[in-house]
Amino acid sequence: MKVEQKGHTTTIRNTQGSTAEFYQKLNHEYNSFKSQNLIVDLSHDKALTMDDVKLFTDLIKIHNKAKKSLVLVTNSVNFNAVPKSITLVPTILEAHDIIEMDEIERDLGF
């Protein structure tokens, strides 16, 4: 797991093989990241499945309740099959853009 912090956003990269193992480690260390917007980069795992993406559903709900954004990054799944509760984008740049838009909406009271 590789962690980079930039402003109010932390990018966490899965440098391990299994997304399930990565999720367990991220969930275990979540308290150290809960005050930041998170970008979870899963693009390293080319065998990523929709079930792997859905692992993050509960963590996303918890993070959103705390008025923070959690965006997943991968281009290995069908974007049309992703549940609406999960924000999934194909690039890190788009993840930063989504977080910026979320921050603006929160500042405006939406």
PDB file of C-alpha atoms in Angstrom:
ATOM      1  CA  MET A   1       0.000   0.000   0.000  1.00  0.00           C
ATOM      2  CA  LYS A   2       1.439   3.328  -1.083  1.00  0.00           C
ATOM      3  CA  VAL A   3       0.065   6.540   0.445  1.00  0.00           C
ATOM      4  CA  GLU A   4       0.482  10.060  -0.964  1.00  0.00           C
ATOM      5  CA  GLN A   5      -1.030  13.172   0.563  1.00  0.00           C
ATOM      6  CA  LYS A   6      -1.750  16.280  -1.491  1.00  0.00           C
ATOM      7  CA  GLY A   7      -3.664  19.101   0.180  1.00  0.00           C
ATOM      8  CA  HIS A   8      -6.955  17.774   1.546  1.00  0.00           C
ATOM      9  CA  THR A   9      -6.748  14.535  -0.447  1.00  0.00           C
ATOM     10  CA  THR A  10      -4.923  11.284   0.226  1.00  0.00           C
ATOM     11  CA  THR A  11      -4.230   8.836  -2.595  1.00  0.00           C
ATOM     12  CA  ILE A  12      -3.855   5.208  -1.572  1.00  0.00           C
ATOM     13  CA  ARG A  13      -2.490   2.783  -4.161  1.00  0.00           C
ATOM     14  CA  ASN A  14      -2.942  -0.956  -4.086  1.00  0.00           C
ATOM     15  CA  THR A  15       0.591  -2.214  -4.559  1.00  0.00           C
ATOM     16  CA  GLN A  16      -0.336  -5.672  -3.314  1.00  0.00           C
ATOM     17  CA  GLY A  17      -1.844  -8.333  -5.527  1.00  0.00           C
ATOM     18  CA  SER A  18      -5.246  -9.067  -4.068  1.00  0.00           C
ATOM     19  CA  THR A  19      -7.869  -6.333  -3.829  1.00  0.00           C
ATOM     20  CA  ALA A  20      -9.558  -8.214  -0.970  1.00  0.00           C
ATOM     21  CA  GLU A  21      -6.316  -8.167   1.072  1.00  0.00           C
ATOM     22  CA  PHE A  22      -5.801  -4.506   0.227  1.00  0.00           C
ATOM     23  CA  TYR A  23      -9.353  -3.704   1.371  1.00  0.00           C
ATOM     24  CA  GLN A  24      -8.765  -5.485   4.683  1.00  0.00           C
ATOM     25  CA  LYS A  25      -5.570  -3.504   5.276  1.00  0.00           C
ATOM     26  CA  LEU A  26      -7.249  -0.211   4.300  1.00  0.00           C
ATOM     27  CA  ASN A  27     -10.228  -0.962   6.536  1.00  0.00           C
ATOM     28  CA  HIS A  28      -7.869  -1.773   9.421  1.00  0.00           C
ATOM     29  CA  GLU A  29      -5.950   1.515   8.979  1.00  0.00           C
ATOM     30  CA  TYR A  30      -9.029   3.608   8.111  1.00  0.00           C
ATOM     31  CA  ASN A  31      -8.887   5.747  11.281  1.00  0.00           C
ATOM     32  CA  SER A  32      -5.650   7.360  10.108  1.00  0.00           C
ATOM     33  CA  PHE A  33      -7.333   8.431   6.827  1.00  0.00           C
ATOM     34  CA  LYS A  34     -10.891   9.245   7.895  1.00  0.00           C
ATOM     35  CA  SER A  35     -10.395  13.022   8.056  1.00  0.00           C
ATOM     36  CA  GLN A  36      -9.162  13.234   4.441  1.00  0.00           C
ATOM     37  CA  ASN A  37     -10.794  12.874   1.042  1.00  0.00           C
ATOM     38  CA  LEU A  38      -9.594   9.544  -0.327  1.00  0.00           C
ATOM     39  CA  ILE A  39      -8.639   8.329  -3.774  1.00  0.00           C
ATOM     40  CA  VAL A  40      -8.249   4.551  -3.777  1.00  0.00           C
ATOM     41  CA  ASP A  41      -6.222   3.533  -6.824  1.00  0.00           C
ATOM     42  CA  LEU A  42      -7.079  -0.031  -7.850  1.00  0.00           C
ATOM     43  CA  SER A  43      -5.669   0.258 -11.377  1.00  0.00           C
ATOM     44  CA  HIS A  44      -2.742  -2.028 -10.496  1.00  0.00           C
ATOM     45  CA  ASP A  45      -5.131  -5.012 -10.318  1.00  0.00           C
ATOM     46  CA  LYS A  46      -5.961  -5.929 -13.930  1.00  0.00           C
ATOM     47  CA  ALA A  47      -8.100  -8.883 -12.762  1.00  0.00           C
ATOM     48  CA  LEU A  48     -10.400  -6.612 -10.743  1.00  0.00           C
ATOM     49  CA  THR A  49     -14.018  -7.776 -10.639  1.00  0.00           C
ATOM     50  CA  MET A  50     -17.253  -6.014  -9.756  1.00  0.00           C
ATOM     51  CA  ASP A  51     -17.329  -8.007  -6.502  1.00  0.00           C
ATOM     52  CA  ASP A  52     -13.936  -6.503  -5.611  1.00  0.00           C
ATOM     53  CA  VAL A  53     -15.299  -3.007  -6.245  1.00  0.00           C
ATOM     54  CA  LYS A  54     -18.403  -3.710  -4.150  1.00  0.00           C
ATOM     55  CA  LEU A  55     -16.168  -4.584  -1.164  1.00  0.00           C
ATOM     56  CA  PHE A  56     -15.702  -0.838  -0.677  1.00  0.00           C
ATOM     57  CA  THR A  57     -19.446  -0.021  -0.387  1.00  0.00           C
ATOM     58  CA  ASP A  58     -19.609   0.117   3.422  1.00  0.00           C
ATOM     59  CA  LEU A  59     -16.387   2.110   3.692  1.00  0.00           C
ATOM     60  CA  ILE A  60     -17.707   4.609   1.123  1.00  0.00           C
ATOM     61  CA  LYS A  61     -20.956   5.045   3.076  1.00  0.00           C
ATOM     62  CA  ILE A  62     -19.069   5.688   6.321  1.00  0.00           C
ATOM     63  CA  HIS A  63     -16.748   8.169   4.617  1.00  0.00           C
ATOM     64  CA  ASN A  64     -19.602  10.037   2.921  1.00  0.00           C
ATOM     65  CA  LYS A  65     -21.463  10.384   6.236  1.00  0.00           C
ATOM     66  CA  ALA A  66     -18.376  12.169   7.561  1.00  0.00           C
ATOM     67  CA  LYS A  67     -18.735  14.697   4.700  1.00  0.00           C
ATOM     68  CA  LYS A  68     -15.648  13.413   2.900  1.00  0.00           C
ATOM     69  CA  SER A  69     -15.248  11.883  -0.564  1.00  0.00           C
ATOM     70  CA  LEU A  70     -13.938   8.431  -1.398  1.00  0.00           C
ATOM     71  CA  VAL A  71     -13.303   7.773  -5.092  1.00  0.00           C
ATOM     72  CA  LEU A  72     -12.140   4.470  -6.597  1.00  0.00           C
ATOM     73  CA  VAL A  73      -9.876   4.474  -9.657  1.00  0.00           C
ATOM     74  CA  THR A  74      -9.757   1.633 -12.174  1.00  0.00           C
ATOM     75  CA  ASN A  75     -10.447   1.035 -15.821  1.00  0.00           C
ATOM     76  CA  SER A  76     -10.836  -2.733 -15.503  1.00  0.00           C
ATOM     77  CA  VAL A  77     -14.597  -2.943 -14.925  1.00  0.00           C
ATOM     78  CA  ASN A  78     -17.788  -2.044 -16.782  1.00  0.00           C
ATOM     79  CA  PHE A  79     -18.704   1.431 -15.541  1.00  0.00           C
ATOM     80  CA  ASN A  80     -22.381   0.886 -16.415  1.00  0.00           C
ATOM     81  CA  ALA A  81     -22.592  -1.968 -13.883  1.00  0.00           C
ATOM     82  CA  VAL A  82     -21.254   0.067 -10.946  1.00  0.00           C
ATOM     83  CA  PRO A  83     -23.857   0.877  -8.246  1.00  0.00           C
ATOM     84  CA  LYS A  84     -24.716   4.561  -7.838  1.00  0.00           C
ATOM     85  CA  SER A  85     -23.410   4.551  -4.267  1.00  0.00           C
ATOM     86  CA  ILE A  86     -19.866   3.945  -5.572  1.00  0.00           C
ATOM     87  CA  THR A  87     -17.872   6.686  -7.295  1.00  0.00           C
ATOM     88  CA  LEU A  88     -15.583   4.983  -9.795  1.00  0.00           C
ATOM     89  CA  VAL A  89     -13.470   6.763 -12.408  1.00  0.00           C
ATOM     90  CA  PRO A  90     -10.803   5.587 -14.881  1.00  0.00           C
ATOM     91  CA  THR A  91      -7.994   8.033 -13.974  1.00  0.00           C
ATOM     92  CA  ILE A  92      -6.431   9.757 -10.965  1.00  0.00           C
ATOM     93  CA  LEU A  93      -7.002  13.157 -12.614  1.00  0.00           C
ATOM     94  CA  GLU A  94     -10.738  12.498 -12.846  1.00  0.00           C
ATOM     95  CA  ALA A  95     -10.767  11.409  -9.201  1.00  0.00           C
ATOM     96  CA  HIS A  96      -9.214  14.750  -8.191  1.00  0.00           C
ATOM     97  CA  ASP A  97     -11.826  16.566 -10.309  1.00  0.00           C
ATOM     98  CA  ILE A  98     -14.687  14.659  -8.630  1.00  0.00           C
ATOM     99  CA  ILE A  99     -13.331  15.512  -5.178  1.00  0.00           C
ATOM    100  CA  GLU A 100     -13.008  19.190  -6.103  1.00  0.00           C
ATOM    101  CA  MET A 101     -16.635  19.232  -7.294  1.00  0.00           C
ATOM    102  CA  ASP A 102     -17.751  17.493  -4.083  1.00  0.00           C
ATOM    103  CA  GLU A 103     -15.859  20.060  -1.989  1.00  0.00           C
ATOM    104  CA  ILE A 104     -17.535  22.936  -3.866  1.00  0.00           C
ATOM    105  CA  GLU A 105     -20.973  21.353  -3.353  1.00  0.00           C
ATOM    106  CA  ARG A 106     -20.296  20.935   0.373  1.00  0.00           C
ATOM    107  CA  ASP A 107     -19.108  24.549   0.633  1.00  0.00           C
ATOM    108  CA  LEU A 108     -22.331  25.707  -1.041  1.00  0.00           C
ATOM    109  CA  GLY A 109     -24.409  23.603   1.333  1.00  0.00           C
ATOM    110  CA  PHE A 110     -25.645  20.890  -1.041  1.00  0.00           C
TER     111      PHE A 110
END
